[in-house]
Amino acid sequence: MVRLTPAYGARTGNPDPRLLRQRRAQAMQRPSPGRGREAMKLTNLDGRIIKLLSEDSRMPALRIAELLGEPESTVRGRINRLVEAKVIEFVAQTNPIEMGFSTWVMIGLKVVLADLSTIVAELEALDEVYFVAMTTGGYDVMFNAVFENNTELHRFIVEKLGAIDGIRETNTFHYLAVPKRKIAFLPISDHDKATERKRGTQA
């Protein structure tokens, strides 16, 4: 399964009303992190497979099986289960800065709570936006976006955010540098825990 994200910074007109309605419905039904369906219980083998795929997502199942000392059929079956359970997904991750989008920001929004789901749906439909979260604390919504320059950012804030009903306040945070950018979460397997305990004993 390969999912390609929309091109960053692409200029489009107003979002398709049908797409907007669909995203609004999805936002209303989407469970919060940690809620919803029961999480898949990961085995030691699952953790080791995920670790190898995080280092090289194109690594063949045969090579993974060789490195782990497991049958290829077992490894291939585990990978398929991990994908079906949405524990892992294969994504073409782009680097916005290398593509010429040097202005990288996080924007916090204070919104009219009755309009929260609608606002999130409209943000999801904007090509410049690549991450959206409903939050607690000082802001109701936080999202990340990239632009070619500050002029494009200014236009986005005035023309696109300004056109969304229910936004009461915005606060923009510029990223000066990104020392770490990694989307993979690696579960700690029993094998890794045993290795760490062994190292601690030998220290």
C-alpha positions as a Markdown table, in Angstrom:
| # | Residue | x | y | z |
|---|---|---|---|---|
| 1 | Met | 0.0 | 0.0 | 0.0 |
| 2 | Val | 1.5 | 3.3 | -1.1 |
| 3 | Arg | -0.1 | 6.6 | -0.2 |
| 4 | Leu | 1.2 | 9.8 | -1.8 |
| 5 | Thr | 0.4 | 13.1 | -0.1 |
| 6 | Pro | -0.8 | 16.0 | -2.2 |
| 7 | Ala | 1.8 | 18.4 | -3.5 |
| 8 | Tyr | 2.8 | 20.9 | -1.0 |
| 9 | Gly | 2.0 | 24.5 | -1.8 |
| 10 | Ala | -0.1 | 23.7 | -4.8 |
| 11 | Arg | -2.5 | 26.5 | -5.6 |
| 12 | Thr | -6.1 | 25.5 | -6.0 |
| 13 | Gly | -9.4 | 27.2 | -5.9 |
| 14 | Asn | -12.0 | 26.8 | -3.1 |
| 15 | Pro | -12.2 | 23.2 | -1.9 |
| 16 | Asp | -14.7 | 20.9 | -3.7 |
| 17 | Pro | -18.0 | 21.2 | -1.6 |
| 18 | Arg | -18.5 | 17.4 | -1.9 |
| 19 | Leu | -15.0 | 16.7 | -0.6 |
| 20 | Leu | -15.6 | 19.2 | 2.2 |
| 21 | Arg | -18.8 | 17.6 | 3.3 |
| 22 | Gln | -17.0 | 14.2 | 3.2 |
| 23 | Arg | -14.1 | 15.5 | 5.3 |
| 24 | Arg | -16.5 | 17.1 | 7.8 |
| 25 | Ala | -18.4 | 13.9 | 8.3 |
| 26 | Gln | -15.1 | 12.0 | 8.8 |
| 27 | Ala | -13.9 | 14.6 | 11.4 |
| 28 | Met | -17.2 | 14.1 | 13.3 |
| 29 | Gln | -16.8 | 10.3 | 13.4 |
| 30 | Arg | -13.0 | 10.1 | 13.9 |
| 31 | Pro | -12.1 | 8.7 | 17.3 |
| 32 | Ser | -9.6 | 10.4 | 19.5 |
| 33 | Pro | -6.1 | 8.9 | 19.9 |
| 34 | Gly | -6.2 | 6.0 | 22.3 |
| 35 | Arg | -9.9 | 5.4 | 21.8 |
| 36 | Gly | -12.0 | 3.5 | 19.2 |
| 37 | Arg | -11.2 | 0.0 | 18.2 |
| 38 | Glu | -8.9 | -2.2 | 20.2 |
| 39 | Ala | -5.2 | -1.9 | 19.3 |
| 40 | Met | -3.4 | -4.8 | 17.8 |
| 41 | Lys | -1.2 | -6.6 | 20.3 |
| 42 | Leu | 2.3 | -6.6 | 18.9 |
| 43 | Thr | 4.6 | -9.6 | 19.3 |
| 44 | Asn | 8.4 | -9.5 | 19.6 |
| 45 | Leu | 8.6 | -10.5 | 15.9 |
| 46 | Asp | 6.3 | -7.6 | 14.9 |
| 47 | Gly | 8.6 | -5.1 | 16.7 |
| 48 | Arg | 11.7 | -6.4 | 15.0 |
| 49 | Ile | 10.0 | -6.3 | 11.6 |
| 50 | Ile | 8.8 | -2.7 | 12.2 |
| 51 | Lys | 12.3 | -1.7 | 13.2 |
| 52 | Leu | 13.9 | -3.1 | 10.0 |
| 53 | Leu | 11.2 | -1.5 | 7.8 |
| 54 | Ser | 11.7 | 1.8 | 9.5 |
| 55 | Glu | 15.3 | 1.7 | 8.5 |
| 56 | Asp | 14.5 | 0.6 | 4.9 |
| 57 | Ser | 10.9 | 0.5 | 3.9 |
| 58 | Arg | 11.8 | -1.2 | 0.6 |
| 59 | Met | 13.5 | -4.1 | 2.3 |
| 60 | Pro | 12.0 | -7.4 | 0.8 |
| 61 | Ala | 10.3 | -9.8 | 3.1 |
| 62 | Leu | 12.9 | -12.4 | 2.1 |
| 63 | Arg | 15.7 | -10.2 | 3.4 |
| 64 | Ile | 13.9 | -9.5 | 6.6 |
| 65 | Ala | 13.3 | -13.2 | 7.1 |
| 66 | Glu | 17.0 | -13.9 | 6.6 |
| 67 | Leu | 18.0 | -11.2 | 9.1 |
| 68 | Leu | 15.6 | -12.4 | 11.7 |
| 69 | Gly | 16.0 | -16.1 | 11.1 |
| 70 | Glu | 12.3 | -16.6 | 10.4 |
| 71 | Pro | 10.5 | -18.3 | 7.5 |
| 72 | Glu | 9.7 | -15.8 | 4.7 |
| 73 | Ser | 6.0 | -16.9 | 4.8 |
| 74 | Thr | 5.8 | -16.0 | 8.5 |
| 75 | Val | 7.4 | -12.5 | 7.9 |
| 76 | Arg | 5.2 | -11.8 | 4.9 |
| 77 | Gly | 2.1 | -12.8 | 6.9 |
| 78 | Arg | 3.0 | -10.6 | 9.8 |
| 79 | Ile | 3.6 | -7.6 | 7.5 |
| 80 | Asn | 0.2 | -8.1 | 5.8 |
| 81 | Arg | -1.5 | -8.2 | 9.3 |
| 82 | Leu | 0.3 | -5.0 | 10.4 |
| 83 | Val | -0.8 | -3.2 | 7.2 |
| 84 | Glu | -4.4 | -4.5 | 7.5 |
| 85 | Ala | -4.5 | -3.4 | 11.2 |
| 86 | Lys | -3.1 | 0.0 | 10.1 |
| 87 | Val | -0.2 | -0.4 | 12.5 |
| 88 | Ile | 2.1 | 0.4 | 9.6 |
| 89 | Glu | 1.7 | 2.1 | 6.2 |
| 90 | Phe | 4.0 | 2.7 | 3.3 |
| 91 | Val | 4.2 | 6.4 | 2.5 |
| 92 | Ala | 6.4 | 8.4 | 0.0 |
| 93 | Gln | 7.6 | 11.1 | 2.5 |
| 94 | Thr | 8.7 | 14.3 | 0.8 |
| 95 | Asn | 11.1 | 16.9 | 2.1 |
| 96 | Pro | 9.4 | 20.3 | 1.7 |
| 97 | Ile | 12.6 | 22.3 | 2.2 |
| 98 | Glu | 14.5 | 20.4 | -0.5 |
| 99 | Met | 11.5 | 21.0 | -2.8 |
| 100 | Gly | 11.8 | 24.8 | -2.4 |
| 101 | Phe | 9.3 | 25.4 | 0.3 |
| 102 | Ser | 11.5 | 27.1 | 2.8 |
| 103 | Thr | 8.8 | 28.6 | 5.0 |
| 104 | Trp | 7.7 | 25.9 | 7.4 |
| 105 | Val | 5.2 | 26.8 | 10.2 |
| 106 | Met | 2.9 | 25.6 | 12.9 |
| 107 | Ile | -0.2 | 27.6 | 13.5 |
| 108 | Gly | -2.4 | 27.5 | 16.6 |
| 109 | Leu | -6.1 | 28.4 | 16.3 |
| 110 | Lys | -8.7 | 29.5 | 18.9 |
| 111 | Val | -12.1 | 28.7 | 17.4 |
| 112 | Val | -15.8 | 28.8 | 18.1 |
| 113 | Leu | -16.2 | 25.2 | 19.5 |
| 114 | Ala | -19.5 | 24.7 | 17.8 |
| 115 | Asp | -17.6 | 25.1 | 14.4 |
| 116 | Leu | -14.6 | 22.9 | 15.4 |
| 117 | Ser | -15.4 | 19.9 | 13.2 |
| 118 | Thr | -16.2 | 22.1 | 10.2 |
| 119 | Ile | -13.0 | 24.1 | 10.6 |
| 120 | Val | -10.9 | 20.9 | 10.8 |
| 121 | Ala | -12.5 | 19.6 | 7.7 |
| 122 | Glu | -11.7 | 22.8 | 5.8 |
| 123 | Leu | -8.1 | 22.8 | 7.0 |
| 124 | Glu | -7.7 | 19.2 | 5.8 |
| 125 | Ala | -8.8 | 20.3 | 2.3 |
| 126 | Leu | -6.0 | 22.8 | 2.0 |
| 127 | Asp | -3.0 | 21.6 | 0.1 |
| 128 | Glu | -0.5 | 23.6 | 2.1 |
| 129 | Val | -1.5 | 21.9 | 5.3 |
| 130 | Tyr | 0.0 | 18.5 | 6.0 |
| 131 | Phe | -0.9 | 17.9 | 9.7 |
| 132 | Val | -4.0 | 18.9 | 11.7 |
| 133 | Ala | -4.8 | 18.1 | 15.4 |
| 134 | Met | -7.5 | 19.0 | 17.8 |
| 135 | Thr | -5.8 | 19.9 | 21.0 |
| 136 | Thr | -6.3 | 20.9 | 24.7 |
| 137 | Gly | -4.5 | 23.8 | 26.3 |
| 138 | Gly | -4.1 | 27.3 | 24.8 |
| 139 | Tyr | -5.4 | 26.4 | 21.3 |
| 140 | Asp | -8.3 | 24.3 | 20.0 |
| 141 | Val | -6.5 | 23.3 | 16.8 |
| 142 | Met | -2.8 | 23.1 | 15.8 |
| 143 | Phe | -1.7 | 22.5 | 12.3 |
| 144 | Asn | 1.5 | 22.5 | 10.2 |
| 145 | Ala | 1.9 | 23.9 | 6.7 |
| 146 | Val | 4.7 | 24.8 | 4.3 |
| 147 | Phe | 5.1 | 27.7 | 1.8 |
| 148 | Glu | 7.6 | 28.9 | -0.7 |
| 149 | Asn | 8.1 | 32.2 | 1.2 |
| 150 | Asn | 6.6 | 34.6 | 3.6 |
| 151 | Thr | 4.5 | 36.2 | 0.9 |
| 152 | Glu | 2.7 | 32.9 | 0.3 |
| 153 | Leu | 2.3 | 32.5 | 4.0 |
| 154 | His | 0.7 | 35.9 | 4.4 |
| 155 | Arg | -1.6 | 35.2 | 1.5 |
| 156 | Phe | -2.6 | 31.9 | 3.1 |
| 157 | Ile | -3.4 | 33.5 | 6.4 |
| 158 | Val | -5.4 | 36.4 | 5.0 |
| 159 | Glu | -7.2 | 34.7 | 2.1 |
| 160 | Lys | -7.6 | 31.1 | 3.1 |
| 161 | Leu | -7.8 | 31.1 | 6.9 |
| 162 | Gly | -9.6 | 34.4 | 6.8 |
| 163 | Ala | -12.3 | 32.8 | 4.7 |
| 164 | Ile | -13.0 | 30.0 | 7.3 |
| 165 | Asp | -15.9 | 30.9 | 9.6 |
| 166 | Gly | -15.4 | 30.3 | 13.3 |
| 167 | Ile | -11.7 | 31.1 | 13.7 |
| 168 | Arg | -11.3 | 33.6 | 16.6 |
| 169 | Glu | -7.5 | 33.9 | 16.8 |
| 170 | Thr | -4.4 | 32.6 | 15.1 |
| 171 | Asn | -0.8 | 32.4 | 16.3 |
| 172 | Thr | 2.0 | 31.4 | 13.8 |
| 173 | Phe | 5.2 | 29.7 | 14.9 |
| 174 | His | 8.1 | 29.7 | 12.4 |
| 175 | Tyr | 10.4 | 26.7 | 12.4 |
| 176 | Leu | 14.0 | 28.0 | 12.3 |
| 177 | Ala | 15.5 | 24.5 | 12.1 |
| 178 | Val | 14.3 | 20.9 | 12.2 |
| 179 | Pro | 17.0 | 18.7 | 13.9 |
| 180 | Lys | 14.8 | 15.7 | 13.9 |
| 181 | Arg | 11.9 | 14.8 | 11.5 |
| 182 | Lys | 10.8 | 11.2 | 11.9 |
| 183 | Ile | 7.3 | 9.8 | 11.6 |
| 184 | Ala | 8.0 | 6.2 | 12.6 |
| 185 | Phe | 7.1 | 5.1 | 16.2 |
| 186 | Leu | 9.1 | 2.0 | 17.1 |
| 187 | Pro | 7.7 | -0.3 | 19.7 |
| 188 | Ile | 10.2 | -1.7 | 22.3 |
| 189 | Ser | 10.3 | -5.4 | 21.8 |
| 190 | Asp | 11.0 | -8.0 | 24.5 |
| 191 | His | 14.3 | -8.7 | 22.6 |
| 192 | Asp | 15.3 | -5.0 | 22.9 |
| 193 | Lys | 14.4 | -4.9 | 26.6 |
| 194 | Ala | 16.5 | -8.1 | 27.3 |
| 195 | Thr | 19.4 | -6.5 | 25.4 |
| 196 | Glu | 19.2 | -3.3 | 27.4 |
| 197 | Arg | 19.1 | -5.3 | 30.7 |
| 198 | Lys | 22.1 | -7.3 | 29.6 |
| 199 | Arg | 24.0 | -4.2 | 28.8 |
| 200 | Gly | 23.1 | -2.7 | 32.2 |
| 201 | Thr | 24.3 | -5.8 | 34.0 |
| 202 | Gln | 27.6 | -5.7 | 32.1 |
| 203 | Ala | 28.2 | -2.0 | 32.8 |
